[in-house]
XYZ file of C-alpha atoms in Angstrom:
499
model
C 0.000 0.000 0.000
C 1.456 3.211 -0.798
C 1.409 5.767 2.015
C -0.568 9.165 2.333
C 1.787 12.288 2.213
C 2.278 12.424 6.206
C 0.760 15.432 8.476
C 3.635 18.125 8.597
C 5.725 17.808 11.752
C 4.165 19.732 15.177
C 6.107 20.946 17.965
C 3.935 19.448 20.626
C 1.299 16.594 20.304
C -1.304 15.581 22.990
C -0.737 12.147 22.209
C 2.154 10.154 20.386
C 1.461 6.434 19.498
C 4.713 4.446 18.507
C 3.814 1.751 15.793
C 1.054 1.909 13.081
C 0.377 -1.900 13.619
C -2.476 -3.875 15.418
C -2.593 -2.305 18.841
C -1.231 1.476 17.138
C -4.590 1.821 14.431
C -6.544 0.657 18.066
C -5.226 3.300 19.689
C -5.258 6.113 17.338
C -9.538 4.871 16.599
C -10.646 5.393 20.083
C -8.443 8.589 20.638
C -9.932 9.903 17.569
C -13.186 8.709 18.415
C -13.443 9.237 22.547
C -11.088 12.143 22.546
C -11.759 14.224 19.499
C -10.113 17.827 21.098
C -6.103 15.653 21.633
C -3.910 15.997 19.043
C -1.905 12.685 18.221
C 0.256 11.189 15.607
C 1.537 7.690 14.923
C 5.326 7.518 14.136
C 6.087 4.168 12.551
C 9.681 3.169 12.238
C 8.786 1.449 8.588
C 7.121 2.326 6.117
C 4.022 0.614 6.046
C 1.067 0.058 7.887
C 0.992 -3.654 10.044
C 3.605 -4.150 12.053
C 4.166 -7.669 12.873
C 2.082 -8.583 9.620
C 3.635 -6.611 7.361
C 7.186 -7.495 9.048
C 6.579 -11.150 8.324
C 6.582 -12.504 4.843
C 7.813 -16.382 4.874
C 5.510 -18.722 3.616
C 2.351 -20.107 4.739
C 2.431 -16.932 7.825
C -0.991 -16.649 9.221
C -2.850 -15.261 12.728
C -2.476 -17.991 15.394
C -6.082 -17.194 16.711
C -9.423 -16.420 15.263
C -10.039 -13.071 13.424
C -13.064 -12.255 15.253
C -10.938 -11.877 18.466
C -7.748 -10.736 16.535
C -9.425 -8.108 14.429
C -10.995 -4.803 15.470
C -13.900 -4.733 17.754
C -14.872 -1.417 15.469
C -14.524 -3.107 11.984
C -15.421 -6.845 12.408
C -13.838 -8.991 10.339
C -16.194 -10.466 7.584
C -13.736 -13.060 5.328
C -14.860 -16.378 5.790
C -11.343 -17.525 6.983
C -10.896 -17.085 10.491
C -7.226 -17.844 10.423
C -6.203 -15.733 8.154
C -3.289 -15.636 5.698
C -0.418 -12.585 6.488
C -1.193 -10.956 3.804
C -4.645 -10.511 4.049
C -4.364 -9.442 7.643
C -1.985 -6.858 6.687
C -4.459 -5.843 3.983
C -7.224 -5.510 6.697
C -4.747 -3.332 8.993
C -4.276 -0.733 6.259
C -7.948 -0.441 4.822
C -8.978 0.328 8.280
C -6.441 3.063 8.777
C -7.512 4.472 5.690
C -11.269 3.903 6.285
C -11.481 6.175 9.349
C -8.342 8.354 8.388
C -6.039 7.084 10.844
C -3.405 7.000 7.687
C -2.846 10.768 7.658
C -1.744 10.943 11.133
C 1.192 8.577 10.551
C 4.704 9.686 10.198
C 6.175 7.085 8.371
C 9.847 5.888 8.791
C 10.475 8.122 12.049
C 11.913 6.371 14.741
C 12.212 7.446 18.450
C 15.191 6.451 20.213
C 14.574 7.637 23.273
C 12.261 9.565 25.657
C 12.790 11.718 28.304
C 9.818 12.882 30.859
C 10.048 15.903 32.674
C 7.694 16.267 35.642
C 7.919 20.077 36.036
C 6.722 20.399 32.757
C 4.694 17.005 32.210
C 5.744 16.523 28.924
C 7.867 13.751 27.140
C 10.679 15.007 24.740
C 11.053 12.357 22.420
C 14.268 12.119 19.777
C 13.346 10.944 16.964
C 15.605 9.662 14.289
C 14.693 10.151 10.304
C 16.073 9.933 6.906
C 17.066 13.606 7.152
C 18.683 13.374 10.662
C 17.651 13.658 14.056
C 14.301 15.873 15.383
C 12.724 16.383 18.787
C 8.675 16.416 19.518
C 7.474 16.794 22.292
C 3.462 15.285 24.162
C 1.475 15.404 27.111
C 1.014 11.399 26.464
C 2.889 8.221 25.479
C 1.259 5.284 23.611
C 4.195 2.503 22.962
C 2.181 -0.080 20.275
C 5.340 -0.916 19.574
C 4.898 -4.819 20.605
C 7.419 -7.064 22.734
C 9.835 -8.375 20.449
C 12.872 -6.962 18.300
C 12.171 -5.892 14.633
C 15.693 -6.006 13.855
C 16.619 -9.770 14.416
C 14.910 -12.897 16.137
C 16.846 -15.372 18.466
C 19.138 -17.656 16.000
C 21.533 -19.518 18.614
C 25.054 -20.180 16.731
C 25.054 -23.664 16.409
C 28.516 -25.914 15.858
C 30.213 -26.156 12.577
C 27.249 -23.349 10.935
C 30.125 -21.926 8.961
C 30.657 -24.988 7.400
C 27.178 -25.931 5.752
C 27.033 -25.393 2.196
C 23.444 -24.328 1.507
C 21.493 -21.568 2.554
C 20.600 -20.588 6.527
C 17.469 -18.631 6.739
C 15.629 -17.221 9.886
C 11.970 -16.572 8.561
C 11.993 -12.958 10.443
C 13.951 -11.883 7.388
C 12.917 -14.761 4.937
C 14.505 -14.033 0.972
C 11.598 -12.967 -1.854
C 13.486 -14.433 -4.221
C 14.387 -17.861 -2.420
C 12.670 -20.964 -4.596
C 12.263 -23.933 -2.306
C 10.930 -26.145 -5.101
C 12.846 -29.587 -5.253
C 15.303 -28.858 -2.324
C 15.192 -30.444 0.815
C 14.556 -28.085 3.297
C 14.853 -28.654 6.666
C 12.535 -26.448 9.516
C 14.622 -26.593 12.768
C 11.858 -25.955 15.586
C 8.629 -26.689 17.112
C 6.462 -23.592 17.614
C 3.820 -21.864 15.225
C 6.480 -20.598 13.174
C 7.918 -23.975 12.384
C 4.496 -25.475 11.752
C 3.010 -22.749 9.895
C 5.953 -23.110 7.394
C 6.592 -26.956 7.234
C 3.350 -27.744 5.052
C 3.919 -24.453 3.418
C 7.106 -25.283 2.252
C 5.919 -28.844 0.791
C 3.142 -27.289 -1.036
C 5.899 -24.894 -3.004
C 7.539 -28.614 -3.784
C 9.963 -28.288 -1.035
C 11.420 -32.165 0.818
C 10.441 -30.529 4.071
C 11.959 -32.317 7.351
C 10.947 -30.960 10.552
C 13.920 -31.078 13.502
C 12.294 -30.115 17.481
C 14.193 -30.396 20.613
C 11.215 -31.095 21.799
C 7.456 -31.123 21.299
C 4.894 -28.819 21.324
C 0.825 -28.991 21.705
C -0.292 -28.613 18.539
C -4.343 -28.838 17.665
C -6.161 -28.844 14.263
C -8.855 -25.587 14.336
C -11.189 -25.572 11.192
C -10.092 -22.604 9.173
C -13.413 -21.399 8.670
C -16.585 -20.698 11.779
C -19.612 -22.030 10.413
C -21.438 -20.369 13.125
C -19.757 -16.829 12.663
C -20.716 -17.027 8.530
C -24.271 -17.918 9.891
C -24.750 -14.897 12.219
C -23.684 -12.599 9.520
C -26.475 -14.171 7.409
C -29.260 -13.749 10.278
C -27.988 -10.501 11.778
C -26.206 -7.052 11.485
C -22.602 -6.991 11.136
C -22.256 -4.955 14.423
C -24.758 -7.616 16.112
C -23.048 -10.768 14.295
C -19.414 -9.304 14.557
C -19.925 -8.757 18.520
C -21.894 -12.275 18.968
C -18.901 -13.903 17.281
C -16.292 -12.345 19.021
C -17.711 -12.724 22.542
C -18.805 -16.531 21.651
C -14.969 -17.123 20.679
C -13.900 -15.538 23.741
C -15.939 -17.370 25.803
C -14.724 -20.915 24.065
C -11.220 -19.839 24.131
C -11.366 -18.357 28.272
C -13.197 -22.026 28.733
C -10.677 -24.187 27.053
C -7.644 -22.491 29.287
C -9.337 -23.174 32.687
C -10.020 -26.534 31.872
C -6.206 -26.823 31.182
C -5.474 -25.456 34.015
C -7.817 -26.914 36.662
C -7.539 -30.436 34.725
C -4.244 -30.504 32.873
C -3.933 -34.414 32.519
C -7.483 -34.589 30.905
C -6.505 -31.825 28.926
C -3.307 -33.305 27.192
C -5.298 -36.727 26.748
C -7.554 -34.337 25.079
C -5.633 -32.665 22.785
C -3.511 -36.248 22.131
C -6.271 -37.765 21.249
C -6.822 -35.872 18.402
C -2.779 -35.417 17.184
C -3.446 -39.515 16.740
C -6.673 -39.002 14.640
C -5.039 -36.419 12.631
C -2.303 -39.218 11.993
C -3.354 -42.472 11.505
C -0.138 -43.207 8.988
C 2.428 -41.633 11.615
C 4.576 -43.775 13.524
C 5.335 -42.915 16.850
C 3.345 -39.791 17.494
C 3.407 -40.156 21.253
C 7.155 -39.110 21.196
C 6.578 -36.403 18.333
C 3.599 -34.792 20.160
C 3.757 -34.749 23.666
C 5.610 -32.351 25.427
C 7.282 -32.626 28.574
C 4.996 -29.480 30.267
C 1.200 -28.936 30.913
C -1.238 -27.408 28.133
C -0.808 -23.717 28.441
C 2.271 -23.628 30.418
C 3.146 -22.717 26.519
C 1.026 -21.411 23.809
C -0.715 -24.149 21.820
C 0.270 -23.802 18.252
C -2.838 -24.076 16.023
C -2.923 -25.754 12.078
C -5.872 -24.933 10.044
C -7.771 -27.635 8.252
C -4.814 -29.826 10.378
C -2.649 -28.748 7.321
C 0.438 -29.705 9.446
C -1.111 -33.095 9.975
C -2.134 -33.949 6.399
C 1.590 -33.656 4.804
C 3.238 -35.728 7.741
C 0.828 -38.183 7.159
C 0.861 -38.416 3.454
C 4.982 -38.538 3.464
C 5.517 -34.603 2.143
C 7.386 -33.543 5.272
C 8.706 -35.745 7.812
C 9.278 -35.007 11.695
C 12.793 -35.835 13.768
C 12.508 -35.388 17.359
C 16.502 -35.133 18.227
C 18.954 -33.011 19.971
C 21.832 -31.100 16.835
C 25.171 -32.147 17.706
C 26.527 -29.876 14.768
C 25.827 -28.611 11.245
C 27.806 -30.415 8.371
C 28.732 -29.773 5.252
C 25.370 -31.710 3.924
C 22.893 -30.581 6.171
C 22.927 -31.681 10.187
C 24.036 -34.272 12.461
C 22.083 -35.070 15.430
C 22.394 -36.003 19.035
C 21.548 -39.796 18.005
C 24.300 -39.978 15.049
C 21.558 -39.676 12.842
C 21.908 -37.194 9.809
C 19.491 -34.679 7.730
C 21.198 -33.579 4.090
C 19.704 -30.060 3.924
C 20.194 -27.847 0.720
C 18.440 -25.107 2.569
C 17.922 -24.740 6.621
C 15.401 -22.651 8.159
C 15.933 -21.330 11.990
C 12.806 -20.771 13.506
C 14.211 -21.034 16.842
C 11.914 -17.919 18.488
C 11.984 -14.262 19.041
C 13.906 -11.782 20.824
C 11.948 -9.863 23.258
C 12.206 -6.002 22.662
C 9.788 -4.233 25.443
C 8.862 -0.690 24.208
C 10.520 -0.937 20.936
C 13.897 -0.671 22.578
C 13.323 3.459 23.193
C 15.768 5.039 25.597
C 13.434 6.232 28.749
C 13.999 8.556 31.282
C 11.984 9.890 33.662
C 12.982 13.574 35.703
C 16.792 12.228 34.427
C 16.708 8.844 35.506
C 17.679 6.195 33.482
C 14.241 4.089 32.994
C 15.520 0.354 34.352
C 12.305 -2.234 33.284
C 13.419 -4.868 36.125
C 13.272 -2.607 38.631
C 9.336 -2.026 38.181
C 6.299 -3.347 38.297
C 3.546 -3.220 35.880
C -0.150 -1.575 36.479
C -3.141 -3.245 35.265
C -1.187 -4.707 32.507
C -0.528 -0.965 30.518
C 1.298 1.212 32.944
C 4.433 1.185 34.866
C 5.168 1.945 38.426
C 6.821 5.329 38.831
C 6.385 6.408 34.907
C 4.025 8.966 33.923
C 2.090 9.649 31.369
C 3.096 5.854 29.494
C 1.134 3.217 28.485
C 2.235 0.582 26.402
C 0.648 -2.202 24.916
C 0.500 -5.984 25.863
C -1.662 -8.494 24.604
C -2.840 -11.796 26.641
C -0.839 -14.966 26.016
C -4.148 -17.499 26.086
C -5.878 -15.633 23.956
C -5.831 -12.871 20.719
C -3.902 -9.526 21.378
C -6.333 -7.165 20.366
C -8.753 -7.807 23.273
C -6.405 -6.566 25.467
C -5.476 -3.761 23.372
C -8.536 -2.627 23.047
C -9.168 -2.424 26.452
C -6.328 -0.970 27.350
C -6.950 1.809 24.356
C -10.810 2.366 25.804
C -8.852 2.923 29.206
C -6.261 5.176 28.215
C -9.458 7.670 26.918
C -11.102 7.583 30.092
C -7.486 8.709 31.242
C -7.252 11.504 29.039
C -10.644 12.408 29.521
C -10.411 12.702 33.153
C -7.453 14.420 33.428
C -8.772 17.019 30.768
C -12.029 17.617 32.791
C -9.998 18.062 36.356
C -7.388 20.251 34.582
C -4.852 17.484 35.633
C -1.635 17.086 34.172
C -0.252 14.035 34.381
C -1.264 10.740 36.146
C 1.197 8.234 37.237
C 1.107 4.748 39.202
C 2.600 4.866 42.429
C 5.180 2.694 43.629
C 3.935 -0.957 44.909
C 3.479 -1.222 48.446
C 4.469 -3.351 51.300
C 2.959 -6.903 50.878
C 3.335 -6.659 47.308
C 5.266 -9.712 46.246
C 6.963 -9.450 42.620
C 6.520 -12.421 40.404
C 8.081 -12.737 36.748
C 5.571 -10.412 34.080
C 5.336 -13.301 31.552
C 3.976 -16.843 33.542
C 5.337 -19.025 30.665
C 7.838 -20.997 30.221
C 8.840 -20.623 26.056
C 12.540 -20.356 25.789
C 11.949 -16.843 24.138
C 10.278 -15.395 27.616
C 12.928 -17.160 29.918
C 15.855 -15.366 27.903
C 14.474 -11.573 28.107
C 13.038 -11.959 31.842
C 15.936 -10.184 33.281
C 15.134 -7.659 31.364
C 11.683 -7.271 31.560
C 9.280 -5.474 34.626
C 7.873 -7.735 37.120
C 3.855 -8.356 37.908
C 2.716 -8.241 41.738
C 1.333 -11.288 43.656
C -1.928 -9.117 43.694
C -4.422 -6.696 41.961
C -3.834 -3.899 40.463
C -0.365 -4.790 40.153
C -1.390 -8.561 38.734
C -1.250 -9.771 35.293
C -5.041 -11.616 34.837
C -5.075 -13.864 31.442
C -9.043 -13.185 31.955
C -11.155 -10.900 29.257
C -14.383 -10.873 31.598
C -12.309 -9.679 34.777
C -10.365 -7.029 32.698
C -13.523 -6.162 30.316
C -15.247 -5.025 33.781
C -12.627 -3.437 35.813
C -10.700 -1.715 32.618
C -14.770 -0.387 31.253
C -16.109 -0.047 34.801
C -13.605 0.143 37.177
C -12.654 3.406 39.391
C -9.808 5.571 37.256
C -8.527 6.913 40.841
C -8.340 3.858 42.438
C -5.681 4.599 45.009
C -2.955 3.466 42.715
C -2.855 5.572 40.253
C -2.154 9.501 41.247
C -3.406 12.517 39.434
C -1.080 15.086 39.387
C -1.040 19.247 38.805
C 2.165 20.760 38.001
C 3.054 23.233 40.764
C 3.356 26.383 38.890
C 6.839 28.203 40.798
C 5.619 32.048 40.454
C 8.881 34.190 39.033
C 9.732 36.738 41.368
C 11.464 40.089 40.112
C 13.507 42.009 42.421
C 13.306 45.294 43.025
């Protein structure tokens, strides 16, 4: 999509939103829509509209949840494909920023580096970093739709003897337009929904696709179309049938992780049970499919239509569960002695977590340290003002958090804007707050960054609630001034002249 000519550069914004993805377009709707007197702009360190979905372009990528939970509450998704293709996701993104003008207030290929709050004047000063050089703006308010992981480069561990395999190494974060996988073996090293998103997309291009885990992962078949959804939008109107299916998938979705939870054993029989249906011609699928944790201790990787399952079981791709010893020459050897010839190897071996796009903060001169916080209702941070930055749920789609979190952040503004307040900030946890790690999973990509990362509390507001009813009420409901977060006036110091 080709980008509108961008709004000419202010000095000061009400509101800056970093990232023109997902939870960015949210943002920018309801501000536009709830808080129609702020000024904003979206500064977007690309230049295109979709973040992660127009970042990602290996084959086969596709949403790993429903659209009707994924998409916008405000623009319900109406293609009969619930799990959609990249592409047309990325496609959706942009037509909505364009259908409600959201495009024009995006400053394209302007990336801040860092931020620096001042309390005395309650404004961030934010450098931001261009084509033509370095430029400062300055807000009242910071959005960071940035999402958790770094653009730049995903995780790709150096393996032994790398530098000595002939072919082609690929990480699909940065996957080659012009690569042709037809007739070479290709081999997919990993076991999350990158790896089986692209192992039966790779065999349909032709590829001799060989799949190579560590370990397993849970991994259940989702048709990729909702009968029931396509049937409400026959009976009803779209705002009626696009909220019906959305709440309906919640509900299914909140349902299926409690049961895992409460019941994990019957869960994994569960989802077992139907890995062996989806391969009747597999041998050994009880040591290719069932991982050493509970359901939900990681995210379940979902295949549409059980494409994953049809080209195991019909001999296009094959699956080695084995520990790499080293690359070769040919391809890999493995823990067992056992080898894989390889003209091409893909790494999808995980992200690298990048909270708030990797921007500089500072707050009143202090250096902005993540692991020495404590995050608020799941969108602020303990001791910084004026900030809120987006974080999707890890049991369910991202944009019903972000949208909450959005709807939030204009009953914020609003406030604060009625009471003549300037800034509003969460105060520091108190005693009897007990820090626990932000992220409760256990994916290799989570345990790597949590140093890094701020902590959640043992309690609310301070804890982290995988739970769309809980957070629907308290985030559309729930006091603003809840003796957490502090409103705040800035103390105007009269000048005095001598005489």
């Amino acid at each position: 999509m080709t980008a509108p000519a961008p709004a000419p550069p202010a000095p000061d914004l009400d509101v800056v939103i970093v990232g023109a993805g997902l939870s960015g377009i949210d943002a920018a709707y309801h501000l536009q829509t709830r808080c129609p007197d702020h000024s904003y702009a979206i500064f977007e360190a690309r230049g295109a509209i979709g973040g992660t979905w127009d970042l990602f372009r290996y084959p086969g990528i596709r949403s790993d949840s429903d659209m009707h939970t994924l998409g916008f509450p405000f623009r319900p998704w109406r293609d009969r494909k619930t799990i959609a293709a990249g592409a047309d996701i990325r496609d959706y993104i942009a037509d909505t920023a364009r259908m409600f003008g959201i495009d024009r207030q995006i400053r394209f290929h302007q990336r801040i580096v860092a931020a620096d709050w001042s309390s005395a004047d309650a404004r961030w000063t934010l450098r931001c970093r261009s084509e033509d050089g370095e430029h400062i703006v300055t807000c009242r308010f910071l959005f960071m739709g940035s999402g958790y992981y770094d653009y730049a480069r995903g995780h790709a561990p150096c393996f032994d003897g790398q530098e000595t395999f002939a072919g082609r190494i690929v990480h699909p974060q940065h996957w080659p337009e012009e690569l042709d996988v037809a007739g070479k073996r290709v081999t997919v090293i990993g076991s999350g929904a990158t790896a089986v998103t692209l192992v039966p997309a790779l065999a349909e291009q032709g590829a001799q696709v060989t799949m190579v885990q560590r370990s397993p992962s849970y991994i259940v078949a989702h048709p990729a179309e909702d009968a029931l959804a396509d049937r409400l939008y026959r009976w009803l109107p779209v705002a009626a049938a696009g909220r019906l299916a959305r709440w309906k998938n919640v509900a299914l979705g909140l349902a299926a992780f409690q049961f895992a939870r409460r019941w994990p054993r019957q869960m994994r029989a569960f989802i077992l049970r139907g890995t062996r249906a989806g391969l009747p011609r597999l041998g050994d699928v009880d040591r290719h499919f069932t991982p050493s944790y509970d359901p939900w201790d990681q995210r379940l990787c979902l295949v549409p239509d059980a494409d994953l399952f049809r080209v195991l079981d019909d001999g296009s791709a094959t699956i080695v569960t084995d520990t790499i010893r080293r690359f070769t020459p040919e391809g890999l050897e493995l823990g067992s002695g056992d080898r894989v010839a390889a003209d091409v190897i893909v790494t999808a071996t995980g992200l690298k977590l990048h909270l708030m796009g990797g921007i500089a903060i500072t707050v009143d001169e202090a250096p902005f340290v993540a692991n020495e916080h404590l995050v608020y209702r799941g969108m602020m941070v303990s001791g910084v003002p004026n900030l809120v930055f987006a974080m999707g749920y890890t049991n369910a789609s991202w944009t019903l958090k972000i949208d909450l979190v959005s709807r939030r952040m204009c009953r914020m503004l609003g406030h604060m804007r009625r009471h003549g307040y300037d800034y509003c900030v969460p105060a520091a946890p108190g005693a009897g707050i007990e820090r626990r790690p932000l992220l409760d999973f256990s994916s290799g990509y989570v345990q790597r960054a949590e140093a890094g990362l701020p902590g959640q509390g043992s309690r609310a507001p301070w804890r982290l609630r995988q739970n769309y009813f809980l957070d629907y009420m308290a985030f559309r409901f729930g006091r603003l001034a809840d003796g957490v977060l502090r409103f705040r006036k800035v103390t105007k110091v009269p000048h005095i002249v001598a005489s």
